[in-house]
Structures are given as C-alpha cells and as structure tokens.
XYZ file of C-alpha atoms in Angstrom:
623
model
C -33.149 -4.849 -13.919
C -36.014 -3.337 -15.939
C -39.239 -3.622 -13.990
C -42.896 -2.746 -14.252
C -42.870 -4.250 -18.001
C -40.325 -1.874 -19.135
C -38.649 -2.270 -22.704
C -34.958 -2.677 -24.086
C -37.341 -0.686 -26.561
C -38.836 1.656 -24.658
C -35.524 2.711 -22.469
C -35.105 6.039 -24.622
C -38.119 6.442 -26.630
C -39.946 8.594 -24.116
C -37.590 11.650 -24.652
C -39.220 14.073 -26.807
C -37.281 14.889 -30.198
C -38.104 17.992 -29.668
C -36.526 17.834 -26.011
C -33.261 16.781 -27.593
C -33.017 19.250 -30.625
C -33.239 22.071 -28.014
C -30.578 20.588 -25.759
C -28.768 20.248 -28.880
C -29.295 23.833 -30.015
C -28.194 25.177 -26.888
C -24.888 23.409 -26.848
C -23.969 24.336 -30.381
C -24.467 27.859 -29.430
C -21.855 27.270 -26.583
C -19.855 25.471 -28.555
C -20.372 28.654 -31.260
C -19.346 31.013 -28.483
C -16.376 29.141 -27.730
C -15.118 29.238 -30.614
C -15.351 32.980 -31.394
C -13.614 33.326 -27.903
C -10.859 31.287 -29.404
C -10.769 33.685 -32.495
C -9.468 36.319 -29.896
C -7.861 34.400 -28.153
C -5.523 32.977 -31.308
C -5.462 36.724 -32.623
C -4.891 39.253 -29.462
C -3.287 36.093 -27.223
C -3.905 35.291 -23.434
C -4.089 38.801 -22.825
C -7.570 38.840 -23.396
C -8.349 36.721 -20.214
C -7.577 38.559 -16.954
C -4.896 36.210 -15.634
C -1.846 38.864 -15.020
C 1.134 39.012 -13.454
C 1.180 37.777 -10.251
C -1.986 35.657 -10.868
C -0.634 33.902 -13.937
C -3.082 31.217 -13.543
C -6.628 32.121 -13.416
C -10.335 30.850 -15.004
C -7.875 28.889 -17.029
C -6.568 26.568 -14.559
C -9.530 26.587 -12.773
C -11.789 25.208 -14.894
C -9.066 22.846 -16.036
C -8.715 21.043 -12.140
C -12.629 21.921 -12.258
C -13.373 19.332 -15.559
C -10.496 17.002 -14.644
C -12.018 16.339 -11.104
C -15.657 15.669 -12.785
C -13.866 13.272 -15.179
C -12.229 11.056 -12.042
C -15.123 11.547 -9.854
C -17.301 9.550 -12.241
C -14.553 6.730 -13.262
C -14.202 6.303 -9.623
C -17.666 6.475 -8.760
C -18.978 3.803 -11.638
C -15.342 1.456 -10.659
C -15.954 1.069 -7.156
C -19.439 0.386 -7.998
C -18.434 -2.600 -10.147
C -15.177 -3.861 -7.907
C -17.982 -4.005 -4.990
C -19.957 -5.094 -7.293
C -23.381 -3.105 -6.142
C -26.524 -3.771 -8.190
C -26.208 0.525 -8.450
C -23.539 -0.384 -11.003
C -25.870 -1.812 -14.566
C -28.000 1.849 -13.686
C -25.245 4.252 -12.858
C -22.401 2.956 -14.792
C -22.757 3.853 -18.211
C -23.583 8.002 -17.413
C -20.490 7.681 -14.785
C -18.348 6.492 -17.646
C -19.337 8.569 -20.483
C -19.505 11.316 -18.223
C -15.699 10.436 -17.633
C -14.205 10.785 -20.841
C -16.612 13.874 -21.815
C -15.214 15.817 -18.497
C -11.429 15.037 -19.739
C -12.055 16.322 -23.226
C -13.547 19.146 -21.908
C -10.265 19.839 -19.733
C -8.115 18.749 -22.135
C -9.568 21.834 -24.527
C -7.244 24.295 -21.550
C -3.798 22.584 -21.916
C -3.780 22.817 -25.373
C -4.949 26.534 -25.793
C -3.178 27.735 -22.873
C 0.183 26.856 -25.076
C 0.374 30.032 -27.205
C 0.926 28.086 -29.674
C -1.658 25.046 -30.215
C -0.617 23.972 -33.024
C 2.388 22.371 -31.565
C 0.205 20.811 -28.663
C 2.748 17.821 -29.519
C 5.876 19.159 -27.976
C 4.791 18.516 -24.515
C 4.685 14.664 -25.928
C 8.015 12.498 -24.565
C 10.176 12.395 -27.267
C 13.387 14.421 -28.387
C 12.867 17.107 -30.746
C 14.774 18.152 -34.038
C 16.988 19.750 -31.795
C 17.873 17.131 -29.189
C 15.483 18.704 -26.737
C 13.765 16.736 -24.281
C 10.684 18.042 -22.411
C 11.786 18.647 -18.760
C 10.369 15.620 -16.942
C 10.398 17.714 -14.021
C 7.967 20.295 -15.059
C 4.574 19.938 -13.559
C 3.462 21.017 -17.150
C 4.868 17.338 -18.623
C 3.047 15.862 -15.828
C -0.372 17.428 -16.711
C 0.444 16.149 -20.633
C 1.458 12.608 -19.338
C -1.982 12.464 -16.739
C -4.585 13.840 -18.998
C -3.464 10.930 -21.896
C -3.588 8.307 -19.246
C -6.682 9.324 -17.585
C -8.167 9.442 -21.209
C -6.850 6.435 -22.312
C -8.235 4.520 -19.145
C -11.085 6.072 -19.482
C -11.956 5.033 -23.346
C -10.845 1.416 -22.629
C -13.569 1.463 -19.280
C -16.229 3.093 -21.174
C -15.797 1.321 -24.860
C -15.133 -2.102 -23.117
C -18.231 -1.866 -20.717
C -20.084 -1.091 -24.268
C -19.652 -3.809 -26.245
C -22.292 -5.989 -24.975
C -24.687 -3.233 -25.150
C -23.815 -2.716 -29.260
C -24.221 -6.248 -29.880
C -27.744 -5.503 -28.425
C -28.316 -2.830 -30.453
C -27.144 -4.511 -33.412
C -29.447 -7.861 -33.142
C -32.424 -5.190 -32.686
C -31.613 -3.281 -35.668
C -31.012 -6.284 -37.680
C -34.128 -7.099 -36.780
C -36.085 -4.094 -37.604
C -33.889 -3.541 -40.592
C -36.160 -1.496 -43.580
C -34.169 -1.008 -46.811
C -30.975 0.294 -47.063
C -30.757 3.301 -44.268
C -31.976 0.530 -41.798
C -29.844 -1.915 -42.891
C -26.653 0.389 -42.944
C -27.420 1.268 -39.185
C -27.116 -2.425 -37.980
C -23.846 -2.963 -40.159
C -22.291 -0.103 -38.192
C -23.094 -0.699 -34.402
C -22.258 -4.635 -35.624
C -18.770 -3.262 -36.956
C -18.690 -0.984 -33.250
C -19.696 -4.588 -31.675
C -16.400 -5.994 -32.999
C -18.570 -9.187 -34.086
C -19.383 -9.674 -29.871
C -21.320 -12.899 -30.114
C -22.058 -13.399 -25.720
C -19.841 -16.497 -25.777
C -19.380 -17.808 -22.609
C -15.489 -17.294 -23.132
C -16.156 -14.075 -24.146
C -17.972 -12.964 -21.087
C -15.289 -14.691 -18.672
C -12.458 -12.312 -19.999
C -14.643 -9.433 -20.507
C -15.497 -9.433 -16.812
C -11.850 -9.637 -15.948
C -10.545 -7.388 -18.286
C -13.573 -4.732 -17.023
C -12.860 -5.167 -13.255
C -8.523 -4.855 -14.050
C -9.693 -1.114 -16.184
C -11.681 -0.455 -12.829
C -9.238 -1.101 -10.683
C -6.361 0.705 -13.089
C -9.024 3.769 -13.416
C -8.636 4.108 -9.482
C -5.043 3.739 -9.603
C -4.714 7.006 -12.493
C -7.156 9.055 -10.338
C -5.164 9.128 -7.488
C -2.109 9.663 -9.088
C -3.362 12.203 -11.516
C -4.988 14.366 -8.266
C -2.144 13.827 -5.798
C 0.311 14.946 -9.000
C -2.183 18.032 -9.198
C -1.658 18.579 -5.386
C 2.198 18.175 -5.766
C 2.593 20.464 -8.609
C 1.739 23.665 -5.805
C 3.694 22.312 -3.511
C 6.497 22.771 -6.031
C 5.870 26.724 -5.746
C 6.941 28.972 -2.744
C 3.560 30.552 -2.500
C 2.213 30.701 1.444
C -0.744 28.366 2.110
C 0.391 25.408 -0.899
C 2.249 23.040 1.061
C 0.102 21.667 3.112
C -0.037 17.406 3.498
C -3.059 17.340 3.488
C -3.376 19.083 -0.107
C -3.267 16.024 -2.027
C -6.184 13.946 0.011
C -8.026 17.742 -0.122
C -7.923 17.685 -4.116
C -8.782 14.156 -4.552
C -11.915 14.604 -2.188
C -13.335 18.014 -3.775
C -13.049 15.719 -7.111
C -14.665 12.972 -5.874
C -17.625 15.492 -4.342
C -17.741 17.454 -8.149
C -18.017 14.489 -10.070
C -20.762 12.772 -7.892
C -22.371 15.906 -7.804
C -22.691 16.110 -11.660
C -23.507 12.803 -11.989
C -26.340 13.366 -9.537
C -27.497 15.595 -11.585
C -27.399 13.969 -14.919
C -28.755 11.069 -13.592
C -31.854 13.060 -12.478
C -31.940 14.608 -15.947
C -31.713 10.986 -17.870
C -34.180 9.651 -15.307
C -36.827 12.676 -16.186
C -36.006 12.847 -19.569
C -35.989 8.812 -20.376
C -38.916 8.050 -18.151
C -36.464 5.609 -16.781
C -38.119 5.161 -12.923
C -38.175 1.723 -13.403
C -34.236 1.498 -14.040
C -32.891 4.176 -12.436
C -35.077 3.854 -8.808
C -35.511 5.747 -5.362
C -32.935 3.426 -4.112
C -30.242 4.834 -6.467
C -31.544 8.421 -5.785
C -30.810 7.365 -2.062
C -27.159 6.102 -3.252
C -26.564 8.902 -4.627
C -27.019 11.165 -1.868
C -25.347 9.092 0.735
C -22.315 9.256 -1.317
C -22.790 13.120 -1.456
C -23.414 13.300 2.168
C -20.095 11.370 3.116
C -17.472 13.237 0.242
C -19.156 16.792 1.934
C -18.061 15.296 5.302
C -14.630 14.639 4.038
C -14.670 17.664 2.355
C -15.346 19.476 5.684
C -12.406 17.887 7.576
C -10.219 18.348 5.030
C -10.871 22.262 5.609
C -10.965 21.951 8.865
C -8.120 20.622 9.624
C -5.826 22.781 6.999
C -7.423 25.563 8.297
C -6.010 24.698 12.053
C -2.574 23.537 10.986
C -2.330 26.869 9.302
C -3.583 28.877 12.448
C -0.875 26.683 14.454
C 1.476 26.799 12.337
C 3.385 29.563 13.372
C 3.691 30.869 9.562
C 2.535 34.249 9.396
C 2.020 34.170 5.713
C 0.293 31.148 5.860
C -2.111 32.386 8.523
C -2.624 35.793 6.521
C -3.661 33.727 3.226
C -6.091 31.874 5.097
C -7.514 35.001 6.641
C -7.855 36.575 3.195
C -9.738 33.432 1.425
C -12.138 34.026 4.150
C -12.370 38.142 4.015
C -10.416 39.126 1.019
C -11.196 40.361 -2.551
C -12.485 37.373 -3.849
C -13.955 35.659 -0.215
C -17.477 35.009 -2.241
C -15.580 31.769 -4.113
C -14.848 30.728 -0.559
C -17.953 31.179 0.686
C -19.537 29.579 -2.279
C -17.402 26.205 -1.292
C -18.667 26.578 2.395
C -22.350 26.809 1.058
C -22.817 24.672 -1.342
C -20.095 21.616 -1.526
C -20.124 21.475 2.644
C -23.561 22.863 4.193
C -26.214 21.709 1.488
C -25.073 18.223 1.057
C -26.249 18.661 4.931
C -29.956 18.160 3.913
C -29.625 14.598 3.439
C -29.554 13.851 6.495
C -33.020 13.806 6.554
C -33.990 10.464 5.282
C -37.279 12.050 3.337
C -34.823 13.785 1.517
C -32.481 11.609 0.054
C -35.200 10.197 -1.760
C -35.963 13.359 -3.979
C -34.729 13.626 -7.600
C -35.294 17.319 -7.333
C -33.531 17.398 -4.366
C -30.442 15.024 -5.245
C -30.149 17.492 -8.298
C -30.064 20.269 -6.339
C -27.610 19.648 -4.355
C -25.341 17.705 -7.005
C -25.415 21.290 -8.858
C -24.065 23.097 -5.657
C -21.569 20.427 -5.265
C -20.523 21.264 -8.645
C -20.577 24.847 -7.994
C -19.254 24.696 -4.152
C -15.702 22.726 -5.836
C -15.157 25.292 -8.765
C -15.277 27.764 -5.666
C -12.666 25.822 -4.122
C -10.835 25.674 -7.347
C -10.655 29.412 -7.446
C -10.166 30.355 -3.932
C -7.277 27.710 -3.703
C -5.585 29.884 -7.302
C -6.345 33.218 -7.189
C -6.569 34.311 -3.705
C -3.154 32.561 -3.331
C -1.511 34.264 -5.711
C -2.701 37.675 -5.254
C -1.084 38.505 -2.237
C 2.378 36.104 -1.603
C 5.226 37.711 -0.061
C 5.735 41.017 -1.196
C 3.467 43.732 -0.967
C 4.466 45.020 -4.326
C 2.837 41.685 -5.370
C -0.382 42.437 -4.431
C -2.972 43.022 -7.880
C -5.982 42.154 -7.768
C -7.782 40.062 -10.865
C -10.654 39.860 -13.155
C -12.141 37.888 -14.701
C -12.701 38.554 -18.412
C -16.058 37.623 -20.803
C -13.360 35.626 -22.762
C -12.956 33.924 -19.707
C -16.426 33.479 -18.671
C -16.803 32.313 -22.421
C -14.434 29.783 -22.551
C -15.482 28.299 -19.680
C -19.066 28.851 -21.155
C -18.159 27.162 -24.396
C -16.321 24.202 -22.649
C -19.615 23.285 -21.458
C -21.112 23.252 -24.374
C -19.135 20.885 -25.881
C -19.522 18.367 -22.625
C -23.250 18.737 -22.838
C -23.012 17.935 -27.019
C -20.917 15.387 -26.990
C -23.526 14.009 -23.848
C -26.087 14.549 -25.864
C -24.761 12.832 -29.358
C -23.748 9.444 -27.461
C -26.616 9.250 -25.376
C -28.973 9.501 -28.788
C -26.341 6.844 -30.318
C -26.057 3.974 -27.199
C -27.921 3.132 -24.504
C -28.196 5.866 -21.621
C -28.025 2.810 -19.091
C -26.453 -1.169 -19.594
C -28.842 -3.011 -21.492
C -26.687 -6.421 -20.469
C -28.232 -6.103 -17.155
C -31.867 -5.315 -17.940
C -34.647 -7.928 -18.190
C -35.284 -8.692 -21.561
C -38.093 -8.936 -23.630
C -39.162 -11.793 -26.160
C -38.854 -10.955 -29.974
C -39.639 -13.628 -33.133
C -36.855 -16.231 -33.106
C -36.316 -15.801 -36.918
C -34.606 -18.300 -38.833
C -31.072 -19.270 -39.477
C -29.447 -17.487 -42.086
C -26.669 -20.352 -42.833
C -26.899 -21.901 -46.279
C -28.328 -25.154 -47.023
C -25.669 -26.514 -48.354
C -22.564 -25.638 -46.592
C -21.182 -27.586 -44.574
C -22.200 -28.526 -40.970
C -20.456 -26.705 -38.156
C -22.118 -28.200 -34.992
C -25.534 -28.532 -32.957
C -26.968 -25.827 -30.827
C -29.574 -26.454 -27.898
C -31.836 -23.065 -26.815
C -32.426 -22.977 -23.105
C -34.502 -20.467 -20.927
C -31.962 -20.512 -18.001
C -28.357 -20.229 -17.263
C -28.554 -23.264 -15.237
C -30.024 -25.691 -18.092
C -27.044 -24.366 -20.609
C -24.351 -24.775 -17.857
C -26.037 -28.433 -17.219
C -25.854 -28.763 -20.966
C -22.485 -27.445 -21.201
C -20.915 -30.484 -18.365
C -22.663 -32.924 -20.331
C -21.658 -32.060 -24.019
C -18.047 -31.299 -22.534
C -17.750 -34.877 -21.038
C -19.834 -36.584 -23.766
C -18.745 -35.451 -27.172
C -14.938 -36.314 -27.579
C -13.211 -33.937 -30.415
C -15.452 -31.583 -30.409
C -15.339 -28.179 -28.853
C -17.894 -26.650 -26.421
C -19.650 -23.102 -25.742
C -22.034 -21.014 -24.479
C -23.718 -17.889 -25.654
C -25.899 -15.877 -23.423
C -26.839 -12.159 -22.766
C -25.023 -12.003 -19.258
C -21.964 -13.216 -17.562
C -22.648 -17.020 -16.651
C -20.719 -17.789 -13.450
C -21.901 -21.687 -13.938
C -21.247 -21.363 -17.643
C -17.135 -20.574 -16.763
C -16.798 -23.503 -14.400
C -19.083 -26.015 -17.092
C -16.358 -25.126 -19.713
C -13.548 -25.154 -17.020
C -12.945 -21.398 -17.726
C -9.110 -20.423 -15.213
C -9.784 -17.283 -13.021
C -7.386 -14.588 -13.381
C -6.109 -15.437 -17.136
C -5.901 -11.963 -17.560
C -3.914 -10.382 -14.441
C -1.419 -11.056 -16.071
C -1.103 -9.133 -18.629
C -1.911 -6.344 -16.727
C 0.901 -6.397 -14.464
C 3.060 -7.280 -17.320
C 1.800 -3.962 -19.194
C 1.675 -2.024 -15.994
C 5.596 -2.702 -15.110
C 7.064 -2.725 -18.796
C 5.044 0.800 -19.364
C 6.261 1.755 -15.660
C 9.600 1.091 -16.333
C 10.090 2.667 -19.958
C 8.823 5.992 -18.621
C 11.066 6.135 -15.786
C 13.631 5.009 -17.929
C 12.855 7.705 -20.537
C 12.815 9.990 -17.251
C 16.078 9.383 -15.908
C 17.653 9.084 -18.809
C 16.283 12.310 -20.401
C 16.899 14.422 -17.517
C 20.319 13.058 -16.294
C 22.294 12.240 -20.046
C 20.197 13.611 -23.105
C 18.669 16.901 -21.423
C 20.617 18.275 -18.541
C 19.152 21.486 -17.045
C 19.118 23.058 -13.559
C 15.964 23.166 -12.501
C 16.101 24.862 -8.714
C 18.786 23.925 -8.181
C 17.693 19.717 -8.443
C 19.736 17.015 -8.868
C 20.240 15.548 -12.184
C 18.291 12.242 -11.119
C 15.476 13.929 -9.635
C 13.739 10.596 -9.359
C 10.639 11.995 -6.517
C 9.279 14.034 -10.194
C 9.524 11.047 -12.182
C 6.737 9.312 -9.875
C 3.550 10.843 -11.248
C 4.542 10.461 -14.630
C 5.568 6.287 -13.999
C 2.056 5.685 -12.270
C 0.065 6.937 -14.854
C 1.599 5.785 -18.186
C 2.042 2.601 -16.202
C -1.815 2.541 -15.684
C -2.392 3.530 -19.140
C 0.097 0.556 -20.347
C -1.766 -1.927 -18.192
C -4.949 -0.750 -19.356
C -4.323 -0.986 -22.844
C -2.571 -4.512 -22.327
C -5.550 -6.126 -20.752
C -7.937 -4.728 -23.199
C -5.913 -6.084 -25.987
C -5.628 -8.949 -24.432
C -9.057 -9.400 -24.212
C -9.982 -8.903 -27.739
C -7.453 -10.822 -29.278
C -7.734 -13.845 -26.424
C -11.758 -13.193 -27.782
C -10.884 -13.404 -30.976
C -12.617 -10.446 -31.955
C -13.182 -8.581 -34.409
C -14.594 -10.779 -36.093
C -17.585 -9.949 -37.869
C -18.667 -12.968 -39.428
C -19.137 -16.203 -36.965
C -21.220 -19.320 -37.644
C -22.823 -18.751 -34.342
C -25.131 -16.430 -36.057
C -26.823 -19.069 -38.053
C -27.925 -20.568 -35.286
C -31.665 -20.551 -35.596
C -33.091 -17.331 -32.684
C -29.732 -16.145 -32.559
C -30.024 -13.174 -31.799
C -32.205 -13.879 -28.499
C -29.021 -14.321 -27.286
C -28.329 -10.923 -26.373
C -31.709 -10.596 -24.957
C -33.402 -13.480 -22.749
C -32.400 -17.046 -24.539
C -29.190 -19.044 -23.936
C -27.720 -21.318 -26.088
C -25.046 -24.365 -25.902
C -23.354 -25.597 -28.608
C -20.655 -28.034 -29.708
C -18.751 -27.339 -32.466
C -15.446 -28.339 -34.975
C -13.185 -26.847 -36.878
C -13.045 -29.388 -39.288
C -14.956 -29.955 -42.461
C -17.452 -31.967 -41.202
C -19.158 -33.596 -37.719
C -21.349 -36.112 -36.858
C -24.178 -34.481 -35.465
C -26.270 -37.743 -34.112
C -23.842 -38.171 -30.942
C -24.540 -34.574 -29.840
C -28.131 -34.196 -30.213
C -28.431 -37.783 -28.656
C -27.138 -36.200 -25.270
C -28.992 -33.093 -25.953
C -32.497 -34.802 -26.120
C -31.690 -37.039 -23.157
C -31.186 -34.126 -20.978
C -33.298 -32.843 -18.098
C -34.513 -29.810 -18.293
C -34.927 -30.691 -22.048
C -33.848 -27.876 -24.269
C -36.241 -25.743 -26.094
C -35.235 -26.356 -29.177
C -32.318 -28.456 -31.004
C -30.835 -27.238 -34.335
C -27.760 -28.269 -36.763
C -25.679 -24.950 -37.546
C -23.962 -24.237 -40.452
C -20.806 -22.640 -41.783
C-alpha cells in the first residue's frame, strides 16, 4: 500500500541517473574482469585456480552452493510470504524473486565452466548421446544439472507470473504518456511482455492459483535441491560429511544467506527509491526477525554436529572438527561464528531491528558468515582425510578471487537492468492514483460488443456482476479490476482449485518420466558399476524425480493459466471501453458481453441504471 501520497509515478523516479550509471559502471567492470579470468581460464585450464589434488573442489564449488543458497533463500522467503499471505509480501516479493533467478544464473556461470569443456555444457542434459551413452544418473554431477534447470525454471515461472499485472500497469501508463514513435514503441513492448493482461476477473482467479501452486512448487525444489546438495558429500568417504543433520544444516545456512542479501538489497532499493512509504519500519522489523530466528537455527545446527562428532567415537571425525576450529584455514570458520551466528544477535534489541543501517549490516555478515561456512565445510575437509600423505594445503588464486569477483558483477547488472525496466516493488498492490479517463478507442461503426458500468469499489462491481449474471440471459459476464476480487470470483461463480489439477497432473507425469528415464538408463541402456551399486539404484534417482517433477508441475500450471486466460492476446475489445485503462490503477469495471454479431444493449443498461450504488459511468463497447 503506497502511503503518504506516494505515486505509481514516483516509485523509482527518486534514484539519481547518475546513481544508476555508476552502479552500472561498476558491474560492467566485474563483469569485464570476469571475463578476462575466463580467457585464462579457457587457455591455461583449471590450473590457474588453486583447487589441487586433494582439494579438488575449492572457490569453485564454494561460490557455486554460496549463489545457489541466495537464489532459494529468496524464492522461499517471497513464497511463504504469499502462501501465509503477509501484507510483507506486495513490498518484499518482487526483489525476493528477481533476486532468485539472478542468484541461479550467477551459480549456474560455475557448472558450466568447471566442465573443461563448456562448449558441450549439453552433455550433462538426459538424453543418449551419438554413442549410446547415457549420463550416469547416479552422479551427483547429473543431479546438480537436473536441480539448477528446475530451480531456474520455477523460479522464471514465480517471478514472470507475479509480473504480469505489474506490465499491464506499465503499459496503460506508457500508453498514456506515449510521445511519437520512441514513446509509443515502449508501450507496444511491455504490452507484448503483458501478454494482452486485461485484470479480468477470470484472469485474476487463476492467476492467484496458479501464483500460490509456483509458491508452493518453489518450496518443494528448494528442499530437494539443498538436501540433494547435502547428499552428494555424504556420497564421499571424507571424515566429518555424513552427518544427518547435513541436509537441514545446508538448507538453513541458505535460508540465512539469502535473507541476508535480501536484507540488504531491500535497504539499498529503499535508500535509493525513496521508497519509506512502501517498504516501512515494519518490514525492516520482518526482516530482522527472520534473520534472528535462521541465526538461531543456524547455531543448533552447529551445535549439535559439533557434539555428535565429539561423541561419536570417530577419531577422524573429531580431528576434522578440531581443525575447522584451529587449522590452516580456521578464519572461514570463525567468520561463520561471527557474522551468520553472533551478529544476527543484535536484534534482539527491539531499537535495533528497526534500523535500515543496521538490518544491512547484518544481512551483509549473514552473507559473508555462510560463504565461510561454505568454505570451511570444502576445503578444510578435504585437506586433511585419512592419510597423512593427503595432507596439502590450498590457495586461493586471483583467478579465483576474480571469478568469484566477476560473478557478482553480473548479479548486480542484471539487478540493476530489471530493476530500471519493471517495478522494484508490486504495483498491483499499491494505492493508485487518478489519471484522465481518455476515450474509447473502438470505432464508430463496428459493431457493438456489450455495455460496461465504471465503479469506484470492488463491492459495487461484484453487486453489479450478481445482477447482470442473473438478469441478462445469453450474454456473458466479467469483471476487470486492478486487484484480485474475492467477491468478484463468487459474483461470476468462479470454482476454487481449477488449477490443482494440473499441477499434480504435471508434477506426477514429469515425476514419473524422469524416474523412468532413470531406471531405465542406468539398469538397460547404460550399465556401469558405480561403487559397487546396484543396477536399480533407485535412493539416487530421488533428487533428480523431485525436481523435474516440480519443474513439470510448474510449467503445467503456468500454461494452464495462460491458455485457460486466453492470453496472449494482444488485442481485446475490453480496451475500448471508455477509462480503460483505470483499470489497472483505481477504477473497476463490469461488463456483459457476446460473441455474436450483435446485442441488445437496452436490457443491460436498464439493470445497470437501476442499481444501487449507481455506477459512475455507463458506456456501449465496441469490437
């Protein structure tokens, strides 16, 4: 809710264009360095990092779990948000999702790079080669190929489908302001990215569905993308990564990471925006109670794998504790203790959970205190295992550092691009403010479609919308608005849960190919010992079936949605109605409607004009 007299307008005007050209600057010279650290990379090969035999897995790997755990952090932060469905959720949700998909491209850059060979990122796909080879399906590597596509895919579908109302915002305004050509060629394209979105009261029923379902899946990937991380160590025989608890551990540290970044890009939008009267003290306060309980959970998840080591019995175990704590690289340890489990500590002081500065702060050390975790978890692990001709200490390199470096900079550009192209926060919840009602652009002489009444309220269109339904036999009945219209749904007789459905539908047939591609891959098309497993070695197919189930489901639902919406479809005779586009913004209108050639109007607007509250205005629509 916008407050203090605040503007769909203003939300984004007060940050300096000179602000953004120097954020923008510094990410392209990131991006810059990361790509001249490729150039070595490509031409010397991973030699040029300082991952070595035994620690095979270094910076790489760490920053990979690092991003990835940003990524889920924010879907899971901005989907339990909407499933409890928190008033936090129109303020937070849009940096939580973007914030999502950035973090997994920014991962994704280490898969691909740490092949050797890039250019055949493909092979790790599921699909049988020129040769009749199969990727092993019970390679952790497959799994990481499988996850990262799924948690992607979710991802896009959460973040494009929570957009769409916003574009059709952004498209009325710029057809509005529309100056010549350049002007006009900007609201063609966000009304080609709005798919032709209209704020039909059918529209919003399925798009609320549809957005809760790719919540709900985006929870459902997260945990099976972090427990599969978890798993793939305990798949090892290195001392110290076969712990139970490993799987909650990761999922926690991700959770504390990505609220921590989003903590502090929310601080940063709220500064650089001006946006105080959207993003309040009360979401600050959020915010840091969320930090506060993840450092918590952090803490006992450390605590208690640190005493099941000590009483375990294992010496090795006990000894790669000991050196996290003491050994060569202790300070990544001790980074995690300070900042992801002590300074989270500071809100509980209730003064302090109201700072930005603070809140940003600590979300940074968060950030920082996990990548410690990351690298203490890797590297001190693998230094040291069984042997002692095992032991070698590791480095790490400037190509390291600038990868990692350069990663960044392409998270903070893409931020920075999207948040100068869409709203920084959803405009579909924000009050709106009252622009010229124009005219209707429908010609003269086409034929009539139907009659539209303009209303103020939700409750005078859903009144309108019982009385048209009931009243005007053969003709259908709608309702446009610029938010979901619980009274609207039940006017038109709208069924709950049209589109579970097809999610469990997707979910199981996607489920059930990829096991089936699994079993059948491993067991007849591909058979290779693997540690001695057994050809159906159906406990690795599991991480694998979750996610491309989720990512099935996902995709099904928002399919479903679209086509069940009709959409795209640019071109609708709803926009002739007269102050059309108001209804993205503060107006809601009620119409009934044919498909036919032609309607007789009188019947409609009869019932219209009798009605109490009377509508603001009354107008025939045409094709």
């Amino acid at each position: 809710m916008v407050l203090n007299g605040e503007t769909h307008r203003g939300i984004g005007a007060a940050m300096g264009m000179r602000a953004w050209w120097l954020a923008l600057a510094a990410a392209l010279a990131l991006c810059g360095l990361l790509a001249a650290s490729l150039f070595f990379l490509f031409w010397d090969g991973i030699a040029v990092w300082g991952n070595d035999i035994p620690v095979t897995w270094a910076l790489d790997i760490v920053s990979y779990d690092w991003w990835i755990g940003i990524a889920c952090g924010g879907l899971v932060v901005s989907a339990v948000l909407l499933l409890a469905d928190s008033p936090a959720h129109g303020a937070l949700n849009r940096i939580a999702e973007t914030m999502a998909v950035m973090g997994a491209v920014a991962a994704g850059i280490y898969p691909i790079i740490h092949l050797g060979r890039p250019w055949l990122f493909y092979w790790t796909f599921p699909y049988p080669n020129s040769f009749a080879l199969w990727p092993q399906f019970r390679s952790p590597l497959v799994w990481d190929a499988i996850d990262i596509l799924s948690f992607l895919g979710i991802s896009l579908c959460v973040w494009y489908v929570g957009l769409l109302p916003d574009l059709a915002v952004l498209r009325d305004r710029a057809w509005e302001a529309a100056r010549g050509d350049k002007g006009l060629l900007k609201a063609q394209l966000y009304g080609i990215a709005a798919l032709g979105w209209r704020g039909s009261a059918v529209h919003w029923h399925r798009w609320v569905q549809a957005y809760r379902i790719l919540a709900l899946l985006g929870v459902l990937v997260v945990l099976a993308l972090q427990t599969g991380a978890a798993v793939m160590f305990a798949g090892t025989l290195e001392p110290g990564w076969h712990d139970t608890l490993l799987p909650v551990t990761y999922l926690a540290g991700a959770l504390l990471a990505g609220t921590g970044m989003l903590s502090v890009l929310v601080v940063v939008v709220r500064h650089a925006f001006a946006l105080q009267s959207l993003i309040t003290a009360r979401h600050v306060s959020l915010l840091a109670l969320l930090l506060l309980g993840l450092a918590v959970a952090n803490m006992y998840c450390l605590g208690a794998s640190t005493v099941s080591a000590m009483l375990g019995g294992d010496n090795f175990v006990v000894a790669g504790q000991v050196r996290r704590a003491t050994g060569p690289v202790a300070w990544s340890f001790w980074m995690l203790v300070a900042g992801a489990l002590v300074a989270p500590l500071v809100f509980l002081a209730g003064r302090l959970r109201r700072s930005p500065a603070v809140l940003a702060w600590v979300g940074g050390s968060a950030c920082a205190g996990i990548w410690g975790d990351h690298y203490t978890l890797i590297v001190a692990t693998l230094q040291h295992d069984f042997l002692p001709s095992s032991v070698h200490a590791t480095r790490i390199s400037f190509f390291e550092w600038a990868t990692f470096a350069g990663s960044g900079g392409v998270f903070l550009l893409m931020l920075l691009l999207f948040f100068r192209l869409v709203p920084v926060v959803g405009l579909a919840r924000a009050r709106p403010y009252v622009v010229p009602a124009g005219a209707p652009s429908g010609d003269a002489d086409a034929p009539l479609w139907g009659v539209a009444a303009e209303f103020a309220t939700q409750a005078g269109m859903a009144h309108a919308l019982r009385k048209l339904r009931a009243g005007t036999a053969g003709l259908r009945v709608d309702g446009y608005g610029p938010v979901p219209s619980v009274r609207a749904a039940m006017a038109l007789g709208l069924r709950a849960g049209s589109m579970r459905g097809f999610a469990v539908v997707g979910g199981v047939a996607g489920a059930l190919a990829m096991f089936g591609m699994c079993s059948y891959a491993t067991v007849y098309g591909y058979v290779f010992d693997i540690g001695g497993r057994p050809r159906f070695s159906w406990p690795d197919f599991v991480v694998p079936t979750v996610s491309f189930g989720c990512l099935c489901a996902g995709l099904t639902v928002a399919g479903a949605m679209l086509v069940g919406n009709r959409l795209p479809r640019l071109n609708h005779p709803a926009f002739n109605i007269a102050g059309f586009g108001r209804a993205s913004v503060d107006r809601f209108f009620a119409v009934a409607h044919t498909s036919g050639e032609q309607i007789d109007p009188i019947a409609a607007e009869a019932l219209l004009r009798a009605m109490s509250p009377a509508p603001l205005a009354i107008t025939r629509v045409r094709r």
